[in-house]
Short mmCIF file of C-alpha atoms and ligand atoms in Angstrom, two decimals:
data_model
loop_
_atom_site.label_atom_id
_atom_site.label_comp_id
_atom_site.label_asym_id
_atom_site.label_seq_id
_atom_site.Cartn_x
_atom_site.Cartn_y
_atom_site.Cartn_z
CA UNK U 1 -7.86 71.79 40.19
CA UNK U 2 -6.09 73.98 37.61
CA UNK U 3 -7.40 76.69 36.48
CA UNK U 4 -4.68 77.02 33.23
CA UNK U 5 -2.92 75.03 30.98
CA UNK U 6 0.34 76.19 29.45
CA UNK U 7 1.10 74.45 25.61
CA UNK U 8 2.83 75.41 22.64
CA UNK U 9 1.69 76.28 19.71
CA UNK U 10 3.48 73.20 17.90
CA UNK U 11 2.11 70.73 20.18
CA UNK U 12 -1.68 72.48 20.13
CA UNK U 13 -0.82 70.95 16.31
CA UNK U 14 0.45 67.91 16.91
CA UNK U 15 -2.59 66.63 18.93
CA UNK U 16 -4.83 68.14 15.87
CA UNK U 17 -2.42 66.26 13.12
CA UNK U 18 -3.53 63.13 15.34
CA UNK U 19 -6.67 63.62 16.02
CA UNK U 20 -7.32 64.46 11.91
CA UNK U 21 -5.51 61.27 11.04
CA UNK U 22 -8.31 59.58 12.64
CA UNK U 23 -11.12 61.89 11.98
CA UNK U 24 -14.18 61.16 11.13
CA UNK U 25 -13.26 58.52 14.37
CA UNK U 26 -12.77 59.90 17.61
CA UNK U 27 -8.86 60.03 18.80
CA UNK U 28 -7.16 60.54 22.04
CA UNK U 29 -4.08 60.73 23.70
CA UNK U 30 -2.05 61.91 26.88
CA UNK U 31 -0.08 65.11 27.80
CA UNK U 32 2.84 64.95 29.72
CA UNK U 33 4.52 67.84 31.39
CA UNK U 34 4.65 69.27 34.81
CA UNK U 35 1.98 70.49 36.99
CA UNK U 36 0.24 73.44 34.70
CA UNK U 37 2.43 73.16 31.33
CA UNK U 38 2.00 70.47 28.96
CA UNK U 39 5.79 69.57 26.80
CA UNK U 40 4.71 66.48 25.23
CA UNK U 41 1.99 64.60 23.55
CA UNK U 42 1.60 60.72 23.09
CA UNK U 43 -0.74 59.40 21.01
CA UNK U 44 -2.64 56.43 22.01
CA UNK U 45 -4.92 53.94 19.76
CA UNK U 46 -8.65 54.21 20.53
CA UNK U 47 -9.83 50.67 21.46
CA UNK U 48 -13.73 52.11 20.47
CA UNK U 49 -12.83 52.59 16.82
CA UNK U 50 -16.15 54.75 17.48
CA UNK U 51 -17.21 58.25 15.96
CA UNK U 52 -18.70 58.96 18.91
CA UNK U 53 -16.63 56.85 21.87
CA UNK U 54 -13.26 56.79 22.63
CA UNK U 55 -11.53 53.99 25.18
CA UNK U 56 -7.80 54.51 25.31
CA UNK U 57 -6.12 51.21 24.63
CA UNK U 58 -4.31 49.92 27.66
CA UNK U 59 -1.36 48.54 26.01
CA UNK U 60 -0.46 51.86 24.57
CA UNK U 61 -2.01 53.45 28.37
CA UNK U 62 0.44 51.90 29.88
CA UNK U 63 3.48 52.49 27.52
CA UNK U 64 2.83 56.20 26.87
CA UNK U 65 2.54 56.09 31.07
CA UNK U 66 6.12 54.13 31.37
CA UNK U 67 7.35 57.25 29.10
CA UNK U 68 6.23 59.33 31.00
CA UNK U 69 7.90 58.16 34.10
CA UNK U 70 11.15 57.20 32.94
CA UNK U 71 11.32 61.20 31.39
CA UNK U 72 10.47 62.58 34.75
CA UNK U 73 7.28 63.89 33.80
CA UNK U 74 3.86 64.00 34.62
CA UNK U 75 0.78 63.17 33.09
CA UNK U 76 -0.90 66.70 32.98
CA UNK U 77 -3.87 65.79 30.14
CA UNK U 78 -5.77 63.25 28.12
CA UNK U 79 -7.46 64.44 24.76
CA UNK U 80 -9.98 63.16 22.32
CA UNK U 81 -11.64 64.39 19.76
CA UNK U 82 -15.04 64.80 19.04
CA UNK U 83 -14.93 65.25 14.97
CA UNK U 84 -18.92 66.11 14.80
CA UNK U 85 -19.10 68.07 18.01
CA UNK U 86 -19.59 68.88 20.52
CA UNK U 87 -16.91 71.50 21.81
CA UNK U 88 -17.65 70.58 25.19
CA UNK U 89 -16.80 67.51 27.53
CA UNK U 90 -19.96 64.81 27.36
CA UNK U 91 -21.81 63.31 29.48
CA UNK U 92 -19.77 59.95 29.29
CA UNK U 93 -16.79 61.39 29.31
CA UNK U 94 -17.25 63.10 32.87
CA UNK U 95 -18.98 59.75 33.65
CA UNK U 96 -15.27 58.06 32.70
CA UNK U 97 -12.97 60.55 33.49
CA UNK U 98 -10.47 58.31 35.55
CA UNK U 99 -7.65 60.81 36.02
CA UNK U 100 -7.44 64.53 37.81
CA UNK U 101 -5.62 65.79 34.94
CA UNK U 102 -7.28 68.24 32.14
CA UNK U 103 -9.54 66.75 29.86
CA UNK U 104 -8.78 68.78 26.38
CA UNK U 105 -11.55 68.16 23.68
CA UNK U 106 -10.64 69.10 19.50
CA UNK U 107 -13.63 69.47 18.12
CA UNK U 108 -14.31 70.03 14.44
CA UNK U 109 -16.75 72.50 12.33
CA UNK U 110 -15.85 71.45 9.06
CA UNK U 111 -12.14 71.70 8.55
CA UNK U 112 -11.42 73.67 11.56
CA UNK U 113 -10.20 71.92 14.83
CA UNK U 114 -10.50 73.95 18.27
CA UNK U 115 -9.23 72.96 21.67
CA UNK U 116 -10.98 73.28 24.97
CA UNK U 117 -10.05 72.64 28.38
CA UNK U 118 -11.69 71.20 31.37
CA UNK U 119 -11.24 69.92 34.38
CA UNK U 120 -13.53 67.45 36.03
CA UNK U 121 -14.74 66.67 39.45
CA UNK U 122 -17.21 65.53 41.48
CA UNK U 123 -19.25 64.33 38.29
CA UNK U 124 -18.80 68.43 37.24
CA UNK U 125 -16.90 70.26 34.43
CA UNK U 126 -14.91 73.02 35.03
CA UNK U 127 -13.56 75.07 32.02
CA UNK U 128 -9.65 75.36 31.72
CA UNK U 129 -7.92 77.89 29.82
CA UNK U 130 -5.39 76.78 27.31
CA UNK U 131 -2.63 79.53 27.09
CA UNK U 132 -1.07 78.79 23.93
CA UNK U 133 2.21 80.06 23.89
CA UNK U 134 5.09 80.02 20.61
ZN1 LIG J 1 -15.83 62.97 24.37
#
Protein backbone atom coordinates (compact mmCIF):
# COMPACT_ATOMS: atom_id res chain seq x y z
CA UNK A 1 0.00 0.00 0.00
CA UNK A 2 0.98 3.59 -0.84
CA UNK A 3 0.19 6.07 1.05
CA UNK A 4 1.10 9.01 -1.89
CA UNK A 5 0.98 9.51 -5.33
CA UNK A 6 3.37 11.85 -7.08
CA UNK A 7 1.77 13.51 -10.68
CA UNK A 8 2.17 16.54 -12.53
CA UNK A 9 0.15 19.07 -12.91
CA UNK A 10 -0.09 18.52 -16.86
CA UNK A 11 -0.95 15.01 -16.57
CA UNK A 12 -3.63 15.70 -13.46
CA UNK A 13 -5.09 17.52 -16.96
CA UNK A 14 -4.66 15.19 -19.33
CA UNK A 15 -6.70 12.45 -17.51
CA UNK A 16 -9.50 15.36 -16.96
CA UNK A 17 -9.28 16.37 -20.94
CA UNK A 18 -10.15 12.49 -21.26
CA UNK A 19 -12.34 11.90 -18.93
CA UNK A 20 -14.49 15.32 -20.22
CA UNK A 21 -14.32 14.03 -23.75
CA UNK A 22 -16.45 11.33 -22.56
CA UNK A 23 -18.42 12.99 -19.91
CA UNK A 24 -21.59 12.67 -19.25
CA UNK A 25 -20.15 8.67 -19.76
CA UNK A 26 -17.87 7.36 -17.36
CA UNK A 27 -14.01 7.15 -18.70
CA UNK A 28 -10.96 5.41 -17.51
CA UNK A 29 -7.58 4.78 -18.12
CA UNK A 30 -4.08 3.60 -16.69
CA UNK A 31 -1.04 5.40 -15.10
CA UNK A 32 2.22 4.32 -15.72
CA UNK A 33 5.26 5.33 -13.78
CA UNK A 34 7.34 3.88 -11.08
CA UNK A 35 6.44 2.78 -7.71
CA UNK A 36 4.83 6.19 -6.06
CA UNK A 37 5.08 8.72 -9.19
CA UNK A 38 2.84 8.52 -12.01
CA UNK A 39 4.78 9.99 -15.74
CA UNK A 40 2.24 8.84 -18.07
CA UNK A 41 -1.38 8.38 -18.79
CA UNK A 42 -3.07 6.01 -21.42
CA UNK A 43 -6.38 6.27 -22.18
CA UNK A 44 -8.41 3.26 -22.63
CA UNK A 45 -12.09 2.84 -24.29
CA UNK A 46 -14.80 1.96 -21.75
CA UNK A 47 -16.44 -1.29 -22.99
CA UNK A 48 -19.72 -0.14 -20.53
CA UNK A 49 -20.47 2.93 -22.62
CA UNK A 50 -22.31 3.47 -19.10
CA UNK A 51 -22.84 6.80 -17.02
CA UNK A 52 -22.55 4.97 -14.20
CA UNK A 53 -20.11 1.69 -15.11
CA UNK A 54 -16.95 1.57 -16.50
CA UNK A 55 -15.19 -1.93 -17.91
CA UNK A 56 -11.84 -1.14 -19.45
CA UNK A 57 -11.72 -2.67 -22.89
CA UNK A 58 -9.22 -5.48 -23.07
CA UNK A 59 -7.90 -4.82 -26.41
CA UNK A 60 -6.79 -1.40 -25.45
CA UNK A 61 -5.91 -3.25 -21.56
CA UNK A 62 -3.63 -5.05 -23.06
CA UNK A 63 -1.97 -2.53 -25.52
CA UNK A 64 -1.69 0.38 -23.05
CA UNK A 65 -0.08 -2.74 -20.74
CA UNK A 66 2.48 -3.80 -23.76
CA UNK A 67 3.43 0.13 -23.53
CA UNK A 68 3.97 0.04 -20.54
CA UNK A 69 6.42 -2.75 -20.55
CA UNK A 70 8.34 -2.12 -23.51
CA UNK A 71 8.98 1.75 -21.76
CA UNK A 72 10.20 0.17 -18.60
CA UNK A 73 7.48 1.30 -16.57
CA UNK A 74 5.01 0.30 -14.27
CA UNK A 75 1.48 0.40 -14.03
CA UNK A 76 1.08 2.66 -10.86
CA UNK A 77 -2.97 3.66 -11.43
CA UNK A 78 -6.24 3.10 -13.20
CA UNK A 79 -8.82 6.09 -13.31
CA UNK A 80 -12.43 6.61 -14.14
CA UNK A 81 -14.60 9.05 -13.83
CA UNK A 82 -17.66 9.37 -12.15
CA UNK A 83 -19.26 12.62 -14.09
CA UNK A 84 -22.45 12.77 -11.52
CA UNK A 85 -20.56 11.77 -8.41
CA UNK A 86 -19.59 10.46 -6.28
CA UNK A 87 -15.98 11.70 -5.25
CA UNK A 88 -15.35 8.55 -3.67
CA UNK A 89 -14.51 4.89 -4.92
CA UNK A 90 -18.05 2.73 -5.15
CA UNK A 91 -19.10 -0.08 -4.04
CA UNK A 92 -18.48 -1.95 -7.45
CA UNK A 93 -15.54 -0.56 -8.04
CA UNK A 94 -13.81 -2.01 -4.76
CA UNK A 95 -15.91 -5.10 -5.67
CA UNK A 96 -13.72 -5.05 -9.25
CA UNK A 97 -10.69 -3.59 -8.37
CA UNK A 98 -8.33 -6.26 -10.07
CA UNK A 99 -5.00 -4.49 -9.63
CA UNK A 100 -2.90 -3.20 -6.32
CA UNK A 101 -2.28 -0.03 -7.96
CA UNK A 102 -4.21 3.42 -6.94
CA UNK A 103 -7.58 3.72 -7.98
CA UNK A 104 -7.90 7.71 -8.87
CA UNK A 105 -11.63 8.83 -9.27
CA UNK A 106 -12.46 12.60 -11.35
CA UNK A 107 -15.49 13.42 -10.28
CA UNK A 108 -17.55 16.35 -11.51
CA UNK A 109 -19.81 19.20 -9.71
CA UNK A 110 -20.85 20.95 -12.63
CA UNK A 111 -17.87 22.01 -14.67
CA UNK A 112 -15.32 21.30 -12.14
CA UNK A 113 -13.35 17.93 -12.19
CA UNK A 114 -11.45 16.82 -8.85
CA UNK A 115 -9.14 13.88 -8.36
CA UNK A 116 -9.03 11.49 -5.48
CA UNK A 117 -6.90 8.74 -4.57
CA UNK A 118 -7.37 5.38 -3.08
CA UNK A 119 -6.02 2.42 -2.57
CA UNK A 120 -7.94 -0.78 -2.13
CA UNK A 121 -7.66 -3.93 -0.20
CA UNK A 122 -9.16 -6.51 1.42
CA UNK A 123 -12.67 -5.33 -0.01
CA UNK A 124 -11.54 -1.71 1.92
CA UNK A 125 -10.66 1.81 0.65
CA UNK A 126 -7.88 3.55 1.76
CA UNK A 127 -7.49 7.30 0.82
CA UNK A 128 -4.25 8.26 -1.19
CA UNK A 129 -2.89 11.59 -1.43
CA UNK A 130 -2.23 12.98 -4.83
CA UNK A 131 0.82 15.41 -4.56
CA UNK A 132 0.49 17.38 -7.55
CA UNK A 133 3.61 18.74 -8.45
CA UNK A 134 4.54 21.47 -11.72
ZN1 LIG B 1 -16.48 4.20 -10.12
Amino acid sequence: MISTLVLSGSLLQEMIVHVDQHAPLEACGVLAGKVDRAEKMIGVLNQAQSPVRFVMDPYEQLHAFDWIEANGLDLVGIFHSHPAGPETVSPTDILEAAYEVVHIVLSRAETHWKARGFWIENNEAHEVVLQITE
